[in-house]
mmCIF file of C-alpha atoms and ligand atoms in Angstrom:
data_model
loop_
_atom_site.group_PDB
_atom_site.id
_atom_site.type_symbol
_atom_site.label_atom_id
_atom_site.label_comp_id
_atom_site.label_asym_id
_atom_site.label_seq_id
_atom_site.Cartn_x
_atom_site.Cartn_y
_atom_site.Cartn_z
ATOM 1 C CA UNK A 1 80.640 111.927 88.279
ATOM 2 C CA UNK A 2 82.383 115.264 88.070
ATOM 3 C CA UNK A 3 79.901 117.902 87.010
ATOM 4 C CA UNK A 4 81.222 119.866 84.035
ATOM 5 C CA UNK A 5 82.537 123.284 84.986
ATOM 6 C CA UNK A 6 82.515 126.379 82.836
ATOM 7 C CA UNK A 7 85.986 127.237 81.581
ATOM 8 C CA UNK A 8 87.567 129.855 83.787
ATOM 9 C CA UNK A 9 89.108 132.879 82.182
ATOM 10 C CA UNK A 10 90.528 136.309 82.739
ATOM 11 C CA UNK A 11 90.687 137.389 86.349
ATOM 12 C CA UNK A 12 90.423 133.916 87.706
ATOM 13 C CA UNK A 13 93.417 132.553 85.809
ATOM 14 C CA UNK A 14 95.443 135.543 86.936
ATOM 15 C CA UNK A 15 95.155 134.388 90.534
ATOM 16 C CA UNK A 16 95.119 130.653 90.012
ATOM 17 C CA UNK A 17 98.798 130.346 90.876
ATOM 18 C CA UNK A 18 98.150 132.158 94.118
ATOM 19 C CA UNK A 19 95.186 129.923 94.910
ATOM 20 C CA UNK A 20 97.103 126.713 94.337
ATOM 21 C CA UNK A 21 100.284 127.649 96.115
ATOM 22 C CA UNK A 22 98.842 128.677 99.476
ATOM 23 C CA UNK A 23 96.792 126.999 102.099
ATOM 24 C CA UNK A 24 93.731 129.249 102.262
ATOM 25 C CA UNK A 25 92.415 127.425 105.327
ATOM 26 C CA UNK A 26 95.548 128.333 107.280
ATOM 27 C CA UNK A 27 94.947 131.974 106.337
ATOM 28 C CA UNK A 28 91.271 131.558 107.225
ATOM 29 C CA UNK A 29 92.360 130.379 110.684
ATOM 30 C CA UNK A 30 94.165 133.690 111.240
ATOM 31 C CA UNK A 31 91.467 135.817 109.583
ATOM 32 C CA UNK A 32 88.777 134.148 111.743
ATOM 33 C CA UNK A 33 90.596 135.266 114.892
ATOM 34 C CA UNK A 34 90.810 138.845 113.648
ATOM 35 C CA UNK A 35 87.192 139.000 112.443
ATOM 36 C CA UNK A 36 85.652 137.521 115.584
ATOM 37 C CA UNK A 37 87.620 140.076 117.638
ATOM 38 C CA UNK A 38 86.259 142.865 115.414
ATOM 39 C CA UNK A 39 82.726 141.467 115.826
ATOM 40 C CA UNK A 40 83.044 141.776 119.589
ATOM 41 C CA UNK A 41 83.614 145.541 119.323
ATOM 42 C CA UNK A 42 80.681 147.884 119.197
ATOM 43 C CA UNK A 43 80.444 149.305 115.645
ATOM 44 C CA UNK A 44 83.548 147.274 114.698
ATOM 45 C CA UNK A 45 84.470 147.096 111.007
ATOM 46 C CA UNK A 46 87.777 146.361 109.279
ATOM 47 C CA UNK A 47 88.987 147.470 105.863
ATOM 48 C CA UNK A 48 90.524 145.119 103.310
ATOM 49 C CA UNK A 49 93.812 146.915 103.806
ATOM 50 C CA UNK A 50 93.738 146.497 107.583
ATOM 51 C CA UNK A 51 92.797 142.821 107.418
ATOM 52 C CA UNK A 52 95.463 142.189 104.793
ATOM 53 C CA UNK A 53 98.033 143.752 107.069
ATOM 54 C CA UNK A 54 96.813 141.865 110.137
ATOM 55 C CA UNK A 55 97.178 138.448 108.508
ATOM 56 C CA UNK A 56 99.976 139.391 106.154
ATOM 57 C CA UNK A 57 98.119 138.717 102.906
ATOM 58 C CA UNK A 58 97.971 141.072 99.931
ATOM 59 C CA UNK A 59 94.552 142.735 99.958
ATOM 60 C CA UNK A 60 93.787 141.540 96.417
ATOM 61 C CA UNK A 61 94.251 137.929 97.515
ATOM 62 C CA UNK A 62 91.952 138.365 100.492
ATOM 63 C CA UNK A 63 88.897 137.367 98.494
ATOM 64 C CA UNK A 64 90.003 133.715 98.534
ATOM 65 C CA UNK A 65 90.414 133.653 102.291
ATOM 66 C CA UNK A 66 87.125 135.480 102.775
ATOM 67 C CA UNK A 67 85.497 133.055 100.327
ATOM 68 C CA UNK A 68 86.470 130.139 102.572
ATOM 69 C CA UNK A 69 85.036 131.846 105.660
ATOM 70 C CA UNK A 70 81.908 133.000 103.846
ATOM 71 C CA UNK A 71 81.240 129.470 102.563
ATOM 72 C CA UNK A 72 81.680 128.093 106.066
ATOM 73 C CA UNK A 73 79.212 130.581 107.583
ATOM 74 C CA UNK A 74 76.644 129.913 104.842
ATOM 75 C CA UNK A 75 77.028 126.170 105.207
ATOM 76 C CA UNK A 76 76.697 126.277 108.984
ATOM 77 C CA UNK A 77 73.910 128.879 108.922
ATOM 78 C CA UNK A 78 76.034 131.266 110.968
ATOM 79 C CA UNK A 79 75.729 135.056 110.711
ATOM 80 C CA UNK A 80 77.732 136.445 107.752
ATOM 81 C CA UNK A 81 81.033 137.155 109.542
ATOM 82 C CA UNK A 82 82.747 138.527 106.419
ATOM 83 C CA UNK A 83 80.258 141.431 106.355
ATOM 84 C CA UNK A 84 82.737 143.183 108.680
ATOM 85 C CA UNK A 85 85.313 143.568 105.916
ATOM 86 C CA UNK A 86 84.695 146.807 104.031
ATOM 87 C CA UNK A 87 86.169 149.106 101.414
ATOM 88 C CA UNK A 88 87.968 152.090 102.915
ATOM 89 C CA UNK A 89 86.036 154.538 100.685
ATOM 90 C CA UNK A 90 82.384 153.663 101.202
ATOM 91 C CA UNK A 91 82.587 151.391 104.265
ATOM 92 C CA UNK A 92 80.633 148.587 102.530
ATOM 93 C CA UNK A 93 81.675 145.043 101.649
ATOM 94 C CA UNK A 94 83.113 144.313 98.205
ATOM 95 C CA UNK A 95 81.220 142.584 95.367
ATOM 96 C CA UNK A 96 82.496 139.152 96.426
ATOM 97 C CA UNK A 97 80.319 139.327 99.516
ATOM 98 C CA UNK A 98 77.137 137.331 98.871
ATOM 99 C CA UNK A 99 76.313 135.962 102.320
ATOM 100 C CA UNK A 100 73.736 138.608 103.137
ATOM 101 C CA UNK A 101 71.186 140.783 101.363
ATOM 102 C CA UNK A 102 73.192 143.840 100.288
ATOM 103 C CA UNK A 103 70.117 146.071 100.687
ATOM 104 C CA UNK A 104 69.897 145.319 104.396
ATOM 105 C CA UNK A 105 73.460 145.380 105.679
ATOM 106 C CA UNK A 106 72.570 146.829 109.127
ATOM 107 C CA UNK A 107 70.575 143.703 110.004
ATOM 108 C CA UNK A 108 73.459 141.447 108.907
ATOM 109 C CA UNK A 109 75.873 143.509 111.012
ATOM 110 C CA UNK A 110 73.565 143.310 113.997
ATOM 111 C CA UNK A 111 73.439 139.504 113.750
ATOM 112 C CA UNK A 112 77.211 139.236 113.427
ATOM 113 C CA UNK A 113 77.856 141.518 116.405
ATOM 114 C CA UNK A 114 75.326 139.726 118.614
ATOM 115 C CA UNK A 115 76.644 136.244 117.887
ATOM 116 C CA UNK A 116 78.727 134.653 120.703
ATOM 117 C CA UNK A 117 81.700 133.808 118.449
ATOM 118 C CA UNK A 118 84.018 133.180 121.409
ATOM 119 C CA UNK A 119 81.866 130.297 122.639
ATOM 120 C CA UNK A 120 83.097 127.929 119.944
ATOM 121 C CA UNK A 121 86.481 126.929 118.596
ATOM 122 C CA UNK A 122 88.037 128.463 115.531
ATOM 123 C CA UNK A 123 86.681 126.164 112.762
ATOM 124 C CA UNK A 124 90.031 126.302 110.936
ATOM 125 C CA UNK A 125 92.050 125.232 113.970
ATOM 126 C CA UNK A 126 93.189 122.073 112.155
ATOM 127 C CA UNK A 127 94.868 124.278 109.556
ATOM 128 C CA UNK A 128 96.911 126.263 112.068
ATOM 129 C CA UNK A 129 99.852 123.934 111.472
ATOM 130 C CA UNK A 130 99.371 124.059 107.727
ATOM 131 C CA UNK A 131 97.169 120.986 107.199
ATOM 132 C CA UNK A 132 94.233 121.013 104.798
ATOM 133 C CA UNK A 133 90.860 119.266 104.994
ATOM 134 C CA UNK A 134 91.895 117.124 102.025
ATOM 135 C CA UNK A 135 95.054 115.993 103.819
ATOM 136 C CA UNK A 136 93.141 115.054 106.974
ATOM 137 C CA UNK A 137 90.518 113.197 104.912
ATOM 138 C CA UNK A 138 93.288 111.301 103.112
ATOM 139 C CA UNK A 139 94.848 110.422 106.487
ATOM 140 C CA UNK A 140 91.527 109.085 107.678
ATOM 141 C CA UNK A 141 91.085 107.099 104.485
ATOM 142 C CA UNK A 142 94.561 105.601 104.850
ATOM 143 C CA UNK A 143 94.169 104.825 108.551
ATOM 144 C CA UNK A 144 90.618 104.668 109.931
ATOM 145 C CA UNK A 145 92.114 104.159 113.406
ATOM 146 C CA UNK A 146 93.078 107.838 113.447
ATOM 147 C CA UNK A 147 89.453 108.972 113.767
ATOM 148 C CA UNK A 148 89.749 110.095 117.375
ATOM 149 C CA UNK A 149 93.049 111.948 116.877
ATOM 150 C CA UNK A 150 91.720 113.770 113.853
ATOM 151 C CA UNK A 151 88.528 114.695 115.675
ATOM 152 C CA UNK A 152 90.638 116.106 118.517
ATOM 153 C CA UNK A 153 92.483 118.271 115.993
ATOM 154 C CA UNK A 154 89.265 119.604 114.494
ATOM 155 C CA UNK A 155 86.675 119.788 117.294
ATOM 156 C CA UNK A 156 84.210 121.954 115.365
ATOM 157 C CA UNK A 157 81.226 120.032 114.032
ATOM 158 C CA UNK A 158 80.971 121.702 110.625
ATOM 159 C CA UNK A 159 84.625 121.095 109.859
ATOM 160 C CA UNK A 160 84.552 117.537 111.223
ATOM 161 C CA UNK A 161 81.538 116.826 109.026
ATOM 162 C CA UNK A 162 83.273 118.210 105.970
ATOM 163 C CA UNK A 163 86.434 116.144 106.525
ATOM 164 C CA UNK A 164 84.308 113.065 107.285
ATOM 165 C CA UNK A 165 82.465 113.512 103.975
ATOM 166 C CA UNK A 166 85.722 113.854 102.061
ATOM 167 C CA UNK A 167 87.053 110.666 103.680
ATOM 168 C CA UNK A 168 83.853 108.791 102.787
ATOM 169 C CA UNK A 169 84.057 110.078 99.206
ATOM 170 C CA UNK A 170 87.468 108.440 99.005
ATOM 171 C CA UNK A 171 86.438 105.233 100.783
ATOM 172 C CA UNK A 172 83.252 104.753 98.723
ATOM 173 C CA UNK A 173 84.934 105.913 95.523
ATOM 174 C CA UNK A 174 82.338 108.611 95.142
ATOM 175 C CA UNK A 175 79.243 106.387 94.929
ATOM 176 C CA UNK A 176 76.038 106.416 96.968
ATOM 177 C CA UNK A 177 76.146 103.196 99.010
ATOM 178 C CA UNK A 178 72.495 102.502 98.277
ATOM 179 C CA UNK A 179 71.927 103.438 94.619
ATOM 180 C CA UNK A 180 75.398 104.034 93.195
ATOM 181 C CA UNK A 181 74.769 107.663 92.169
ATOM 182 C CA UNK A 182 78.063 109.445 91.450
ATOM 183 C CA UNK A 183 77.119 113.136 91.203
ATOM 184 C CA UNK A 184 79.702 114.320 93.690
ATOM 185 C CA UNK A 185 77.840 117.496 94.644
ATOM 186 C CA UNK A 186 74.783 115.399 95.561
ATOM 187 C CA UNK A 187 76.690 113.022 97.843
ATOM 188 C CA UNK A 188 76.593 113.449 101.612
ATOM 189 C CA UNK A 189 78.080 111.858 104.703
ATOM 190 C CA UNK A 190 75.598 110.091 106.906
ATOM 191 C CA UNK A 191 76.242 108.900 110.449
ATOM 192 C CA UNK A 192 74.794 105.562 111.554
ATOM 193 C CA UNK A 193 75.003 106.379 115.250
ATOM 194 C CA UNK A 194 73.734 109.938 115.363
ATOM 195 C CA UNK A 195 76.174 112.746 116.114
ATOM 196 C CA UNK A 196 74.845 113.498 119.607
ATOM 197 C CA UNK A 197 75.081 109.838 120.636
ATOM 198 C CA UNK A 198 78.577 109.330 119.206
ATOM 199 C CA UNK A 199 81.832 109.010 121.091
ATOM 200 C CA UNK A 200 84.491 111.434 119.771
ATOM 201 C CA UNK A 201 86.025 108.618 117.714
ATOM 202 C CA UNK A 202 82.671 107.604 116.261
ATOM 203 C CA UNK A 203 82.104 111.134 114.978
ATOM 204 C CA UNK A 204 84.906 110.667 112.487
ATOM 205 C CA UNK A 205 84.985 106.864 112.179
ATOM 206 C CA UNK A 206 84.302 105.741 108.622
ATOM 207 C CA UNK A 207 82.798 102.513 110.057
ATOM 208 C CA UNK A 208 80.069 104.731 111.534
ATOM 209 C CA UNK A 209 79.333 106.376 108.207
ATOM 210 C CA UNK A 210 77.794 105.810 104.822
ATOM 211 C CA UNK A 211 78.226 107.893 101.718
ATOM 212 C CA UNK A 212 74.696 108.533 100.478
ATOM 213 C CA UNK A 213 73.044 110.679 97.821
ATOM 214 C CA UNK A 214 70.843 113.458 99.197
ATOM 215 C CA UNK A 215 67.643 111.450 98.646
ATOM 216 C CA UNK A 216 68.916 108.302 100.292
ATOM 217 C CA UNK A 217 70.477 110.274 103.100
ATOM 218 C CA UNK A 218 67.057 111.699 103.947
ATOM 219 C CA UNK A 219 65.262 108.353 103.558
ATOM 220 C CA UNK A 220 67.919 106.668 105.682
ATOM 221 C CA UNK A 221 67.781 109.289 108.451
ATOM 222 C CA UNK A 222 64.005 108.996 108.604
ATOM 223 C CA UNK A 223 64.219 105.211 108.787
ATOM 224 C CA UNK A 224 62.574 104.453 105.429
ATOM 225 C CA UNK A 225 65.665 102.479 104.540
ATOM 226 C CA UNK A 226 68.226 100.570 106.554
ATOM 227 C CA UNK A 227 71.129 98.253 105.798
ATOM 228 C CA UNK A 228 71.452 94.772 107.310
ATOM 229 C CA UNK A 229 74.753 93.466 108.713
ATOM 230 C CA UNK A 230 75.237 91.474 105.478
ATOM 231 C CA UNK A 231 74.848 94.804 103.594
ATOM 232 C CA UNK A 232 71.419 94.021 102.144
ATOM 233 C CA UNK A 233 69.292 97.114 101.599
ATOM 234 C CA UNK A 234 65.941 97.045 103.410
ATOM 235 C CA UNK A 235 63.109 99.336 102.381
ATOM 236 C CA UNK A 236 60.271 99.826 104.833
ATOM 237 C CA UNK A 237 57.467 99.021 102.341
ATOM 238 C CA UNK A 238 59.079 96.408 100.075
ATOM 239 C CA UNK A 239 55.935 95.492 98.163
ATOM 240 C CA UNK A 240 54.873 99.091 97.641
ATOM 241 C CA UNK A 241 51.530 98.650 99.375
ATOM 242 C CA UNK A 242 51.523 101.823 101.419
ATOM 243 C CA UNK A 243 50.738 104.287 98.723
ATOM 244 C CA UNK A 244 50.999 105.282 95.115
ATOM 245 C CA UNK A 245 54.523 104.982 93.737
ATOM 246 C CA UNK A 246 55.622 106.908 90.693
ATOM 247 C CA UNK A 247 58.352 105.338 88.559
ATOM 248 C CA UNK A 248 60.857 107.620 90.190
ATOM 249 C CA UNK A 249 59.630 106.636 93.680
ATOM 250 C CA UNK A 250 59.976 102.934 92.812
ATOM 251 C CA UNK A 251 63.502 103.397 91.512
ATOM 252 C CA UNK A 252 64.774 104.916 94.739
ATOM 253 C CA UNK A 253 62.832 102.626 97.092
ATOM 254 C CA UNK A 254 61.192 99.243 96.378
ATOM 255 C CA UNK A 255 63.476 98.502 93.420
ATOM 256 C CA UNK A 256 66.495 98.595 95.744
ATOM 257 C CA UNK A 257 65.008 96.388 98.466
ATOM 258 C CA UNK A 258 67.026 93.187 98.813
ATOM 259 C CA UNK A 259 69.939 94.484 96.714
ATOM 260 C CA UNK A 260 73.446 94.600 98.155
ATOM 261 C CA UNK A 261 74.729 98.023 99.149
ATOM 262 C CA UNK A 262 77.928 99.320 97.484
ATOM 263 C CA UNK A 263 80.723 98.893 100.029
ATOM 264 C CA UNK A 264 84.221 100.392 100.136
ATOM 265 C CA UNK A 265 87.037 98.258 98.715
ATOM 266 C CA UNK A 266 88.907 98.528 101.984
ATOM 267 C CA UNK A 267 86.998 96.459 104.550
ATOM 268 C CA UNK A 268 88.229 98.643 107.402
ATOM 269 C CA UNK A 269 85.784 101.299 106.149
ATOM 270 C CA UNK A 270 82.799 98.958 106.084
ATOM 271 C CA UNK A 271 80.040 99.984 108.453
ATOM 272 C CA UNK A 272 80.442 98.033 111.671
ATOM 273 C CA UNK A 273 77.773 95.632 112.940
ATOM 274 C CA UNK A 274 77.499 97.784 116.075
ATOM 275 C CA UNK A 275 76.764 100.945 114.109
ATOM 276 C CA UNK A 276 74.373 99.258 111.659
ATOM 277 C CA UNK A 277 72.614 97.649 114.631
ATOM 278 C CA UNK A 278 72.181 101.050 116.257
ATOM 279 C CA UNK A 279 70.436 102.447 113.183
ATOM 280 C CA UNK A 280 68.242 99.377 112.841
ATOM 281 C CA UNK A 281 67.266 99.461 116.525
ATOM 282 C CA UNK A 282 66.354 103.142 116.295
ATOM 283 C CA UNK A 283 63.841 102.374 113.521
ATOM 284 C CA UNK A 284 63.060 98.716 114.266
ATOM 285 C CA UNK A 285 59.336 99.165 114.850
ATOM 286 C CA UNK A 286 58.910 100.460 111.321
ATOM 287 C CA UNK A 287 60.365 97.275 109.832
ATOM 288 C CA UNK A 288 58.590 94.763 112.039
ATOM 289 C CA UNK A 289 56.104 92.525 110.256
ATOM 290 C CA UNK A 290 57.258 93.651 106.825
HETATM 291 ZN ZN1 LIG B 1 71.327 107.060 96.471
#
């Protein structure tokens, strides 16, 4: 389900052509390099004009590039890197900057300057040759065998996770595998074999993933729910004996026990027996005797 959006007007429309025509992630790749270099300098700041010149983007269009980087830092709980970009007049960030409390900029700057940015890859590396997350997700959806290659192109966990989610959204046609919920913003990518135990290929392999709503993702990760090799949903307390269940609790748990999970049309994206087995084994003791 696509959540209704407010109609955009005025300033947004003005720049829509710009937004659609360019690959903001490719620009973000270049801006990331510049900003992390600025962060490494004591008292380093950069004006919109200087950044625009450095990456060859008109300063009025910079907000889109900075928006991509800001969203990435927020999502990954990184210090607010875009705090370094300031107006020439007052040396403060512009109104589009929302990643840090504007009343305590010095603390945000301190965090950004102390962060070891050079210890991890540029998260937009995949875009350096002009590819977008959507294109990589579509490639993965079309050919699940490319998981390892695509992971090698991306390397950074946050970006890999985002592309993986987009590929699962395509494969599962935007439905939670357990309950069928289709609110896209509430759907997440879950790994069967956990990230730290995965081979590089398994990190991006759709057969090691499930598209789940936020609630089922959490219940699945905690081992309240698992999925059998024949795709039957198993809930840990099928008869609801372990506590009081509200109607809402029942709907997301006992009511789904024994039902078939929603699987992708393309069988190559189905969770593999190996990966399902790994999840079951990790939580087996909770299901024994049930
Ligand atoms: Zn669900």
